[in-house]
């Protein structure tokens, strides 16, 4: 206790010394001025950056359509529980009657009783068929949910790529606007030097006005693209910055056509759902055939008659399917089974077509992109530099109209370049959708070794 008291006193002394030191240092400094009202305002929070991977995770967790689709699994699970339960309950039948008659009838019991306990019994393995059908329904529902998730991921990829594409287009228009504004300043300076006419200045100014309208239209389309992205994300008014690039590595997918077809047949969730639909229809057909003759009803019977005689026995009711042997129901279930099998074959054929078509579009898009990269942009970029040098040097015959025309062609080429990048990205997304593998960054398929 004494040691604790000494420590507390020592701590208090050190604290008082520090307070007096700080007070003396404050007295030596000049009085601080109050900050301006603007400085008291909190700094605006930075806009969050939305990466593609984060967008996919957010959509899979918050999209309301996907959330409602996932509730279908609960219904399918309930059907499995129903299938595992026995469908019939025993029936207890009690008959109490009043008995009377002449003495010669020998009525000694005025309340004869008859009691029956009957139960319909399945004898053709119907429970197993019901369980097979219910489990197939559950698997089909889970694969349908997985396909909905794959489709949603593809929609997110498309919406994110479109928003990024519109963002890059807007940046290009804004850059062109700044270039045209600098062109106006250059033309105004040259007009002041007497090298150009006032008509050239008017032409440059009208080009700025025209570009401003294009920038406004670009902002409008970008806002629409962001709203589409919010819709697939499951967000009402999300504010974010997009992070990513449109360009991608060029690959030769044509040699991997067969491998991608096999991948699609193994990974497409809708194909798995079709397969489970065939299993479900097969189980339903077996159940319909098993129920064609009905089920017997058995149970014990006890009677206590008017003469006080007590008897007990067994009752058996057997249906006689002469009038209706369920031929129509069996034909219907068999037709549904054949239809499910045909739909599966149709889906497999469609998947192979989608893979081939997406690869063809990808090859065409990459060819166009390569042409713009190697020929269009370098040629027009050099042409703009040359025409601007001639214009600044006051070359005879090089007026503002020629400079604007060459710049427009370069702008169109850069715009076409963005279109080509977007087409390649869309084609890659088509490949991902066809193969059932919505990759964030598409990977090059492994080449077969010779």
Protein backbone atom coordinates (compact mmCIF):
# COMPACT_ATOMS: atom_id res chain seq x y z
CA UNK A 1 0.00 0.00 0.00
CA UNK A 2 2.84 2.35 0.82
CA UNK A 3 4.53 1.58 -2.52
CA UNK A 4 1.28 2.27 -4.40
CA UNK A 5 0.87 5.63 -2.64
CA UNK A 6 4.41 6.64 -3.56
CA UNK A 7 3.85 5.73 -7.20
CA UNK A 8 0.64 7.76 -7.34
CA UNK A 9 2.38 10.79 -5.85
CA UNK A 10 5.25 10.44 -8.33
CA UNK A 11 2.78 10.20 -11.26
CA UNK A 12 0.91 13.28 -10.04
CA UNK A 13 4.15 15.24 -9.78
CA UNK A 14 5.19 14.29 -13.29
CA UNK A 15 1.73 15.24 -14.63
CA UNK A 16 1.78 18.64 -12.91
CA UNK A 17 5.27 19.31 -14.29
CA UNK A 18 4.11 18.51 -17.81
CA UNK A 19 1.04 20.72 -17.46
CA UNK A 20 3.10 23.66 -16.22
CA UNK A 21 5.61 23.15 -19.06
CA UNK A 22 2.86 23.15 -21.66
CA UNK A 23 1.25 26.20 -20.15
CA UNK A 24 4.50 28.14 -20.19
CA UNK A 25 5.14 27.18 -23.80
CA UNK A 26 1.66 28.31 -24.74
CA UNK A 27 2.20 31.63 -23.02
CA UNK A 28 5.34 32.20 -25.07
CA UNK A 29 3.50 31.75 -28.38
CA UNK A 30 1.34 34.42 -30.00
CA UNK A 31 -2.43 33.88 -29.84
CA UNK A 32 -3.72 31.64 -32.61
CA UNK A 33 -6.20 33.06 -35.09
CA UNK A 34 -9.52 31.35 -35.69
CA UNK A 35 -9.76 29.49 -39.00
CA UNK A 36 -11.98 30.74 -41.72
CA UNK A 37 -15.53 29.30 -41.87
CA UNK A 38 -14.57 27.42 -45.05
CA UNK A 39 -11.73 25.69 -43.25
CA UNK A 40 -14.13 24.37 -40.59
CA UNK A 41 -16.09 22.40 -43.21
CA UNK A 42 -15.15 18.71 -43.31
CA UNK A 43 -13.29 17.55 -46.38
CA UNK A 44 -15.51 15.70 -48.84
CA UNK A 45 -15.21 11.95 -48.60
CA UNK A 46 -13.42 10.36 -51.56
CA UNK A 47 -15.59 8.54 -54.04
CA UNK A 48 -15.21 4.78 -53.53
CA UNK A 49 -13.58 2.77 -56.30
CA UNK A 50 -15.60 -0.14 -57.64
CA UNK A 51 -13.50 -2.95 -59.06
CA UNK A 52 -14.99 -5.64 -61.25
CA UNK A 53 -14.43 -8.38 -58.68
CA UNK A 54 -16.16 -6.29 -56.01
CA UNK A 55 -19.05 -5.60 -58.37
CA UNK A 56 -19.56 -9.32 -58.93
CA UNK A 57 -19.55 -10.05 -55.20
CA UNK A 58 -21.93 -7.18 -54.48
CA UNK A 59 -24.41 -8.31 -57.15
CA UNK A 60 -24.39 -11.94 -55.97
CA UNK A 61 -25.19 -10.75 -52.45
CA UNK A 62 -27.62 -7.89 -53.07
CA UNK A 63 -29.48 -8.45 -56.35
CA UNK A 64 -33.17 -8.81 -55.37
CA UNK A 65 -34.08 -11.00 -58.36
CA UNK A 66 -31.38 -13.49 -57.39
CA UNK A 67 -32.52 -13.42 -53.76
CA UNK A 68 -36.07 -14.33 -54.77
CA UNK A 69 -34.78 -17.04 -57.12
CA UNK A 70 -32.82 -18.62 -54.30
CA UNK A 71 -36.04 -19.05 -52.32
CA UNK A 72 -37.04 -21.72 -54.82
CA UNK A 73 -34.65 -24.09 -53.08
CA UNK A 74 -36.73 -23.98 -49.91
CA UNK A 75 -39.78 -25.09 -51.89
CA UNK A 76 -37.80 -27.96 -53.43
CA UNK A 77 -36.49 -29.03 -50.01
CA UNK A 78 -40.08 -29.11 -48.73
CA UNK A 79 -41.00 -31.43 -51.62
CA UNK A 80 -38.22 -33.81 -50.57
CA UNK A 81 -39.67 -33.86 -47.06
CA UNK A 82 -43.13 -34.54 -48.50
CA UNK A 83 -41.75 -37.37 -50.63
CA UNK A 84 -40.12 -39.03 -47.63
CA UNK A 85 -43.37 -39.01 -45.65
CA UNK A 86 -45.92 -41.77 -46.15
CA UNK A 87 -48.80 -40.26 -48.13
CA UNK A 88 -51.68 -42.10 -46.43
CA UNK A 89 -52.93 -42.01 -42.84
CA UNK A 90 -54.83 -44.90 -41.24
CA UNK A 91 -58.59 -44.53 -41.09
CA UNK A 92 -60.47 -45.59 -37.95
CA UNK A 93 -64.11 -46.48 -38.58
CA UNK A 94 -66.54 -47.04 -35.63
CA UNK A 95 -70.17 -48.12 -35.97
CA UNK A 96 -72.57 -48.16 -33.02
CA UNK A 97 -76.16 -49.25 -33.73
CA UNK A 98 -79.30 -49.86 -31.73
CA UNK A 99 -80.63 -53.44 -31.86
CA UNK A 100 -84.14 -54.62 -30.90
CA UNK A 101 -86.48 -57.42 -31.90
CA UNK A 102 -88.74 -60.21 -30.64
CA UNK A 103 -87.59 -62.56 -27.95
CA UNK A 104 -87.16 -65.27 -30.60
CA UNK A 105 -84.40 -63.15 -32.23
CA UNK A 106 -82.24 -63.59 -29.17
CA UNK A 107 -81.27 -59.93 -28.91
CA UNK A 108 -79.27 -59.66 -25.71
CA UNK A 109 -77.12 -56.67 -26.72
CA UNK A 110 -78.99 -53.52 -27.63
CA UNK A 111 -75.78 -51.65 -28.75
CA UNK A 112 -73.84 -53.76 -31.27
CA UNK A 113 -70.41 -52.31 -32.15
CA UNK A 114 -68.24 -52.62 -35.24
CA UNK A 115 -64.70 -51.13 -35.34
CA UNK A 116 -62.31 -51.03 -38.33
CA UNK A 117 -58.76 -49.71 -38.65
CA UNK A 118 -57.87 -49.48 -42.36
CA UNK A 119 -54.67 -48.33 -44.03
CA UNK A 120 -53.86 -47.92 -47.73
CA UNK A 121 -50.58 -49.71 -48.42
CA UNK A 122 -48.16 -48.98 -51.26
CA UNK A 123 -46.88 -52.23 -52.72
CA UNK A 124 -45.02 -51.12 -55.88
CA UNK A 125 -42.08 -49.09 -54.53
CA UNK A 126 -43.87 -45.78 -55.00
CA UNK A 127 -42.02 -44.09 -52.14
CA UNK A 128 -38.66 -44.72 -53.82
CA UNK A 129 -39.92 -43.20 -57.07
CA UNK A 130 -41.29 -40.16 -55.23
CA UNK A 131 -37.95 -39.64 -53.48
CA UNK A 132 -36.07 -39.94 -56.76
CA UNK A 133 -38.35 -37.37 -58.37
CA UNK A 134 -38.15 -34.97 -55.42
CA UNK A 135 -34.35 -35.22 -55.22
CA UNK A 136 -34.12 -34.62 -58.97
CA UNK A 137 -36.37 -31.58 -58.55
CA UNK A 138 -34.12 -30.27 -55.79
CA UNK A 139 -31.01 -30.76 -57.92
CA UNK A 140 -32.71 -29.11 -60.89
CA UNK A 141 -33.70 -26.14 -58.74
CA UNK A 142 -30.15 -25.75 -57.42
CA UNK A 143 -28.73 -25.86 -60.95
CA UNK A 144 -31.31 -23.31 -62.09
CA UNK A 145 -30.21 -21.03 -59.27
CA UNK A 146 -26.58 -21.57 -60.31
CA UNK A 147 -27.51 -20.70 -63.89
CA UNK A 148 -29.25 -17.55 -62.67
CA UNK A 149 -26.05 -16.66 -60.81
CA UNK A 150 -23.98 -17.30 -63.93
CA UNK A 151 -26.36 -15.15 -65.98
CA UNK A 152 -26.24 -12.38 -63.38
CA UNK A 153 -22.43 -12.48 -63.39
CA UNK A 154 -22.46 -12.16 -67.18
CA UNK A 155 -24.88 -9.23 -66.91
CA UNK A 156 -22.54 -7.55 -64.41
CA UNK A 157 -19.61 -8.07 -66.77
CA UNK A 158 -21.56 -6.54 -69.65
CA UNK A 159 -22.86 -3.60 -67.61
CA UNK A 160 -19.47 -2.89 -66.05
CA UNK A 161 -17.73 -3.08 -69.43
CA UNK A 162 -20.36 -0.81 -70.98
CA UNK A 163 -20.00 1.76 -68.20
CA UNK A 164 -16.22 1.64 -68.54
CA UNK A 165 -16.57 2.00 -72.31
CA UNK A 166 -18.84 5.05 -71.93
CA UNK A 167 -16.41 6.52 -69.41
CA UNK A 168 -13.50 6.19 -71.84
CA UNK A 169 -15.59 7.65 -74.66
CA UNK A 170 -16.40 10.66 -72.48
CA UNK A 171 -12.72 11.12 -71.63
CA UNK A 172 -11.93 11.09 -75.34
CA UNK A 173 -14.56 13.73 -76.06
CA UNK A 174 -13.36 15.91 -73.19
CA UNK A 175 -9.79 15.62 -74.44
CA UNK A 176 -10.91 16.63 -77.93
CA UNK A 177 -12.76 19.60 -76.42
CA UNK A 178 -9.59 20.78 -74.69
CA UNK A 179 -7.63 20.42 -77.95
CA UNK A 180 -10.23 22.46 -79.84
CA UNK A 181 -10.17 25.14 -77.15
CA UNK A 182 -6.40 25.38 -77.50
CA UNK A 183 -6.91 25.56 -81.25
CA UNK A 184 -9.15 28.58 -80.75
CA UNK A 185 -6.43 30.30 -78.74
CA UNK A 186 -3.84 29.54 -81.42
CA UNK A 187 -6.12 30.81 -84.17
CA UNK A 188 -6.87 33.97 -82.18
CA UNK A 189 -3.15 34.58 -81.76
CA UNK A 190 -2.48 34.04 -85.46
CA UNK A 191 -5.38 36.31 -86.39
CA UNK A 192 -3.82 38.98 -84.21
CA UNK A 193 -0.54 38.50 -86.08
CA UNK A 194 -2.34 38.83 -89.39
CA UNK A 195 -1.55 35.29 -90.54
CA UNK A 196 -5.18 34.08 -90.44
CA UNK A 197 -8.55 35.63 -91.08
CA UNK A 198 -11.43 36.17 -88.69
CA UNK A 199 -13.43 33.51 -90.55
CA UNK A 200 -10.91 30.92 -89.37
CA UNK A 201 -11.53 31.99 -85.77
CA UNK A 202 -15.29 31.65 -86.26
CA UNK A 203 -14.80 28.16 -87.69
CA UNK A 204 -12.65 27.08 -84.74
CA UNK A 205 -15.19 28.48 -82.27
CA UNK A 206 -18.05 26.59 -83.91
CA UNK A 207 -15.99 23.41 -83.65
CA UNK A 208 -15.73 23.99 -79.89
CA UNK A 209 -19.52 24.43 -79.62
CA UNK A 210 -20.08 21.24 -81.60
CA UNK A 211 -17.67 19.31 -79.37
CA UNK A 212 -19.38 20.66 -76.25
CA UNK A 213 -22.65 19.17 -77.45
CA UNK A 214 -20.92 15.83 -78.02
CA UNK A 215 -19.51 15.95 -74.50
CA UNK A 216 -23.00 16.56 -73.11
CA UNK A 217 -24.37 13.61 -75.04
CA UNK A 218 -21.45 11.50 -73.80
CA UNK A 219 -22.27 12.37 -70.18
CA UNK A 220 -25.89 11.42 -70.78
CA UNK A 221 -25.01 7.98 -72.14
CA UNK A 222 -22.52 7.43 -69.32
CA UNK A 223 -25.20 8.18 -66.72
CA UNK A 224 -27.52 5.69 -68.42
CA UNK A 225 -24.78 3.05 -68.42
CA UNK A 226 -24.14 3.62 -64.72
CA UNK A 227 -27.85 3.24 -63.99
CA UNK A 228 -27.86 -0.08 -65.83
CA UNK A 229 -24.90 -1.16 -63.73
CA UNK A 230 -26.72 -0.15 -60.54
CA UNK A 231 -29.73 -2.16 -61.66
CA UNK A 232 -27.81 -5.42 -62.08
CA UNK A 233 -25.86 -4.76 -58.88
CA UNK A 234 -29.04 -4.37 -56.86
CA UNK A 235 -28.15 -0.81 -55.87
CA UNK A 236 -30.52 2.16 -56.03
CA UNK A 237 -28.17 5.14 -56.26
CA UNK A 238 -24.62 3.87 -55.91
CA UNK A 239 -21.88 6.47 -56.45
CA UNK A 240 -18.50 5.03 -57.37
CA UNK A 241 -15.51 5.26 -59.65
CA UNK A 242 -14.78 2.53 -62.14
CA UNK A 243 -11.35 0.96 -62.22
CA UNK A 244 -10.21 -1.11 -65.15
CA UNK A 245 -9.12 -1.11 -68.77
CA UNK A 246 -10.81 -2.15 -71.96
CA UNK A 247 -7.74 -3.51 -73.69
CA UNK A 248 -6.85 -7.18 -73.37
CA UNK A 249 -4.32 -9.61 -74.71
CA UNK A 250 -5.07 -11.00 -78.16
CA UNK A 251 -5.32 -14.77 -78.23
CA UNK A 252 -6.05 -17.34 -80.87
CA UNK A 253 -9.21 -19.03 -79.65
CA UNK A 254 -9.99 -20.85 -82.89
CA UNK A 255 -7.66 -23.75 -82.08
CA UNK A 256 -9.40 -24.22 -78.70
CA UNK A 257 -12.92 -24.60 -80.11
CA UNK A 258 -13.31 -28.29 -79.29
CA UNK A 259 -11.87 -27.88 -75.81
CA UNK A 260 -14.21 -25.00 -75.05
CA UNK A 261 -17.19 -26.99 -76.29
CA UNK A 262 -16.32 -29.77 -73.88
CA UNK A 263 -15.87 -27.21 -71.11
CA UNK A 264 -19.27 -25.72 -71.85
CA UNK A 265 -20.97 -29.13 -71.79
CA UNK A 266 -19.43 -29.80 -68.37
CA UNK A 267 -19.93 -26.38 -66.76
CA UNK A 268 -23.12 -24.90 -68.12
CA UNK A 269 -25.57 -24.92 -65.22
CA UNK A 270 -28.60 -24.84 -67.53
CA UNK A 271 -27.44 -28.13 -69.10
CA UNK A 272 -27.16 -29.67 -65.65
CA UNK A 273 -30.68 -28.46 -64.92
CA UNK A 274 -31.90 -30.09 -68.15
CA UNK A 275 -30.27 -33.36 -67.12
CA UNK A 276 -32.01 -33.23 -63.76
CA UNK A 277 -35.28 -32.47 -65.54
CA UNK A 278 -34.87 -35.72 -67.49
CA UNK A 279 -34.25 -37.63 -64.25
CA UNK A 280 -37.29 -35.93 -62.69
CA UNK A 281 -39.52 -36.88 -65.64
CA UNK A 282 -38.22 -40.46 -65.56
CA UNK A 283 -39.06 -40.80 -61.86
CA UNK A 284 -42.53 -39.33 -62.44
CA UNK A 285 -43.13 -41.86 -65.22
CA UNK A 286 -42.14 -44.74 -62.95
CA UNK A 287 -44.44 -43.42 -60.24
CA UNK A 288 -47.36 -43.10 -62.65
CA UNK A 289 -46.88 -46.69 -63.85
CA UNK A 290 -46.62 -47.94 -60.27
CA UNK A 291 -49.92 -46.23 -59.38
CA UNK A 292 -51.83 -47.53 -62.40
CA UNK A 293 -53.51 -50.41 -60.47
CA UNK A 294 -54.11 -48.54 -57.22
CA UNK A 295 -53.20 -49.71 -53.71
CA UNK A 296 -54.85 -52.29 -51.45
CA UNK A 297 -56.46 -51.23 -48.19
CA UNK A 298 -55.96 -53.55 -45.21
CA UNK A 299 -56.67 -53.47 -41.50
CA UNK A 300 -58.13 -55.30 -38.52
CA UNK A 301 -61.90 -55.53 -37.95
CA UNK A 302 -63.73 -56.16 -34.64
CA UNK A 303 -67.50 -56.67 -34.19
CA UNK A 304 -69.74 -57.12 -31.15
CA UNK A 305 -73.14 -58.25 -32.46
CA UNK A 306 -76.65 -58.16 -30.84
CA UNK A 307 -76.25 -61.71 -29.51
CA UNK A 308 -73.15 -60.67 -27.58
CA UNK A 309 -70.89 -62.61 -29.95
CA UNK A 310 -67.41 -61.07 -30.28
CA UNK A 311 -65.44 -61.54 -33.52
CA UNK A 312 -62.16 -60.17 -34.84
CA UNK A 313 -60.56 -60.49 -38.25
CA UNK A 314 -58.77 -58.81 -41.15
CA UNK A 315 -60.32 -56.75 -43.96
CA UNK A 316 -58.70 -56.43 -47.39
CA UNK A 317 -59.95 -54.07 -50.10
CA UNK A 318 -58.35 -54.53 -53.51
CA UNK A 319 -59.08 -52.05 -56.38
CA UNK A 320 -60.13 -53.53 -59.70
CA UNK A 321 -58.73 -51.31 -62.47
CA UNK A 322 -61.13 -52.37 -65.19
CA UNK A 323 -62.68 -49.01 -66.03
CA UNK A 324 -59.51 -46.90 -65.67
CA UNK A 325 -55.96 -48.28 -65.87
CA UNK A 326 -54.29 -44.84 -66.08
CA UNK A 327 -53.31 -45.22 -69.73
CA UNK A 328 -53.74 -41.52 -70.42
CA UNK A 329 -51.63 -40.48 -67.42
CA UNK A 330 -48.91 -42.94 -68.41
CA UNK A 331 -48.85 -41.68 -72.00
CA UNK A 332 -48.66 -38.10 -70.75
CA UNK A 333 -45.76 -38.82 -68.37
CA UNK A 334 -43.89 -40.73 -71.08
CA UNK A 335 -44.39 -37.84 -73.50
CA UNK A 336 -43.09 -35.41 -70.87
CA UNK A 337 -40.06 -37.63 -70.36
CA UNK A 338 -39.37 -37.71 -74.11
CA UNK A 339 -39.80 -33.95 -74.29
CA UNK A 340 -37.32 -33.41 -71.42
CA UNK A 341 -34.77 -35.61 -73.21
CA UNK A 342 -35.28 -33.70 -76.46
CA UNK A 343 -34.90 -30.36 -74.68
CA UNK A 344 -31.61 -31.62 -73.25
CA UNK A 345 -30.32 -32.51 -76.72
CA UNK A 346 -31.51 -29.15 -78.04
CA UNK A 347 -29.69 -27.34 -75.21
CA UNK A 348 -26.47 -29.24 -75.93
CA UNK A 349 -26.72 -28.33 -79.60
CA UNK A 350 -27.38 -24.68 -78.74
CA UNK A 351 -24.40 -24.56 -76.38
CA UNK A 352 -22.05 -25.84 -79.10
CA UNK A 353 -23.44 -23.23 -81.50
CA UNK A 354 -22.96 -20.45 -78.94
CA UNK A 355 -19.33 -21.45 -78.37
CA UNK A 356 -18.54 -21.50 -82.09
CA UNK A 357 -20.40 -18.22 -82.75
CA UNK A 358 -18.72 -16.42 -79.83
CA UNK A 359 -15.28 -17.53 -81.00
CA UNK A 360 -16.04 -16.34 -84.54
CA UNK A 361 -17.12 -12.92 -83.23
CA UNK A 362 -14.00 -12.76 -81.08
CA UNK A 363 -11.73 -13.52 -84.03
CA UNK A 364 -13.40 -10.83 -86.16
CA UNK A 365 -13.23 -8.26 -83.35
CA UNK A 366 -9.56 -8.95 -82.70
CA UNK A 367 -8.78 -8.61 -86.40
CA UNK A 368 -10.45 -5.22 -86.53
CA UNK A 369 -8.65 -4.11 -83.37
CA UNK A 370 -5.30 -5.20 -84.72
CA UNK A 371 -5.87 -3.27 -87.95
CA UNK A 372 -6.68 -0.05 -86.08
CA UNK A 373 -3.73 -0.45 -83.72
CA UNK A 374 -1.13 -1.14 -86.41
CA UNK A 375 -2.35 1.07 -89.26
CA UNK A 376 -5.07 3.53 -88.36
CA UNK A 377 -3.89 5.19 -85.16
CA UNK A 378 -0.16 5.51 -86.01
CA UNK A 379 -0.87 6.96 -89.47
CA UNK A 380 -3.45 9.49 -88.31
CA UNK A 381 -1.43 10.42 -85.22
CA UNK A 382 1.57 11.28 -87.39
CA UNK A 383 -0.71 13.16 -89.80
CA UNK A 384 -2.04 15.36 -86.98
CA UNK A 385 1.48 16.19 -85.83
CA UNK A 386 2.55 17.09 -89.37
CA UNK A 387 -0.50 19.23 -90.13
CA UNK A 388 -0.16 21.09 -86.82
CA UNK A 389 3.50 21.85 -87.51
CA UNK A 390 2.61 23.19 -90.93
CA UNK A 391 -0.22 25.21 -89.47
CA UNK A 392 1.98 26.75 -86.76
CA UNK A 393 4.64 27.55 -89.37
CA UNK A 394 2.08 29.36 -91.48
CA UNK A 395 2.42 27.05 -94.47
CA UNK A 396 0.42 28.40 -97.42
CA UNK A 397 -2.76 26.42 -98.05
CA UNK A 398 -2.84 24.92 -94.55
CA UNK A 399 -5.84 26.53 -92.92
CA UNK A 400 -7.96 25.77 -89.87
CA UNK A 401 -10.38 23.64 -91.88
CA UNK A 402 -7.64 21.19 -92.82
CA UNK A 403 -6.40 20.97 -89.23
CA UNK A 404 -9.91 20.31 -87.97
CA UNK A 405 -10.54 17.72 -90.66
CA UNK A 406 -7.38 15.74 -89.82
CA UNK A 407 -8.14 15.96 -86.11
CA UNK A 408 -11.66 14.72 -86.72
CA UNK A 409 -10.31 11.71 -88.54
CA UNK A 410 -7.96 10.97 -85.65
CA UNK A 411 -10.83 11.39 -83.21
CA UNK A 412 -12.94 9.03 -85.30
CA UNK A 413 -10.08 6.54 -85.39
CA UNK A 414 -9.66 6.70 -81.61
CA UNK A 415 -13.39 6.37 -81.22
CA UNK A 416 -13.34 3.33 -83.51
CA UNK A 417 -10.48 1.98 -81.43
CA UNK A 418 -12.63 2.18 -78.31
CA UNK A 419 -15.45 0.50 -80.22
CA UNK A 420 -13.10 -2.28 -81.24
CA UNK A 421 -11.87 -2.72 -77.66
CA UNK A 422 -15.45 -2.88 -76.48
CA UNK A 423 -16.30 -5.44 -79.18
CA UNK A 424 -13.39 -7.63 -78.11
CA UNK A 425 -14.48 -7.40 -74.49
CA UNK A 426 -18.07 -8.23 -75.43
CA UNK A 427 -16.86 -11.18 -77.46
CA UNK A 428 -14.83 -12.43 -74.51
CA UNK A 429 -17.92 -12.11 -72.34
CA UNK A 430 -19.87 -14.05 -74.98
CA UNK A 431 -17.24 -16.81 -74.74
CA UNK A 432 -17.59 -16.77 -70.96
CA UNK A 433 -21.38 -16.95 -71.23
CA UNK A 434 -21.21 -19.79 -73.76
CA UNK A 435 -18.81 -21.84 -71.65
CA UNK A 436 -20.57 -21.13 -68.35
CA UNK A 437 -17.44 -19.62 -66.84
CA UNK A 438 -17.93 -15.89 -66.13
CA UNK A 439 -14.28 -15.04 -65.56
CA UNK A 440 -13.25 -11.61 -64.35
CA UNK A 441 -10.07 -11.78 -66.43
CA UNK A 442 -10.42 -14.36 -69.21
CA UNK A 443 -7.58 -16.82 -69.20
CA UNK A 444 -5.96 -18.22 -72.27
CA UNK A 445 -6.90 -21.86 -72.79
CA UNK A 446 -4.09 -24.35 -72.55
CA UNK A 447 -2.80 -25.49 -75.90
CA UNK A 448 -2.68 -29.19 -76.54
CA UNK A 449 0.81 -30.62 -76.70
CA UNK A 450 1.67 -32.40 -79.96
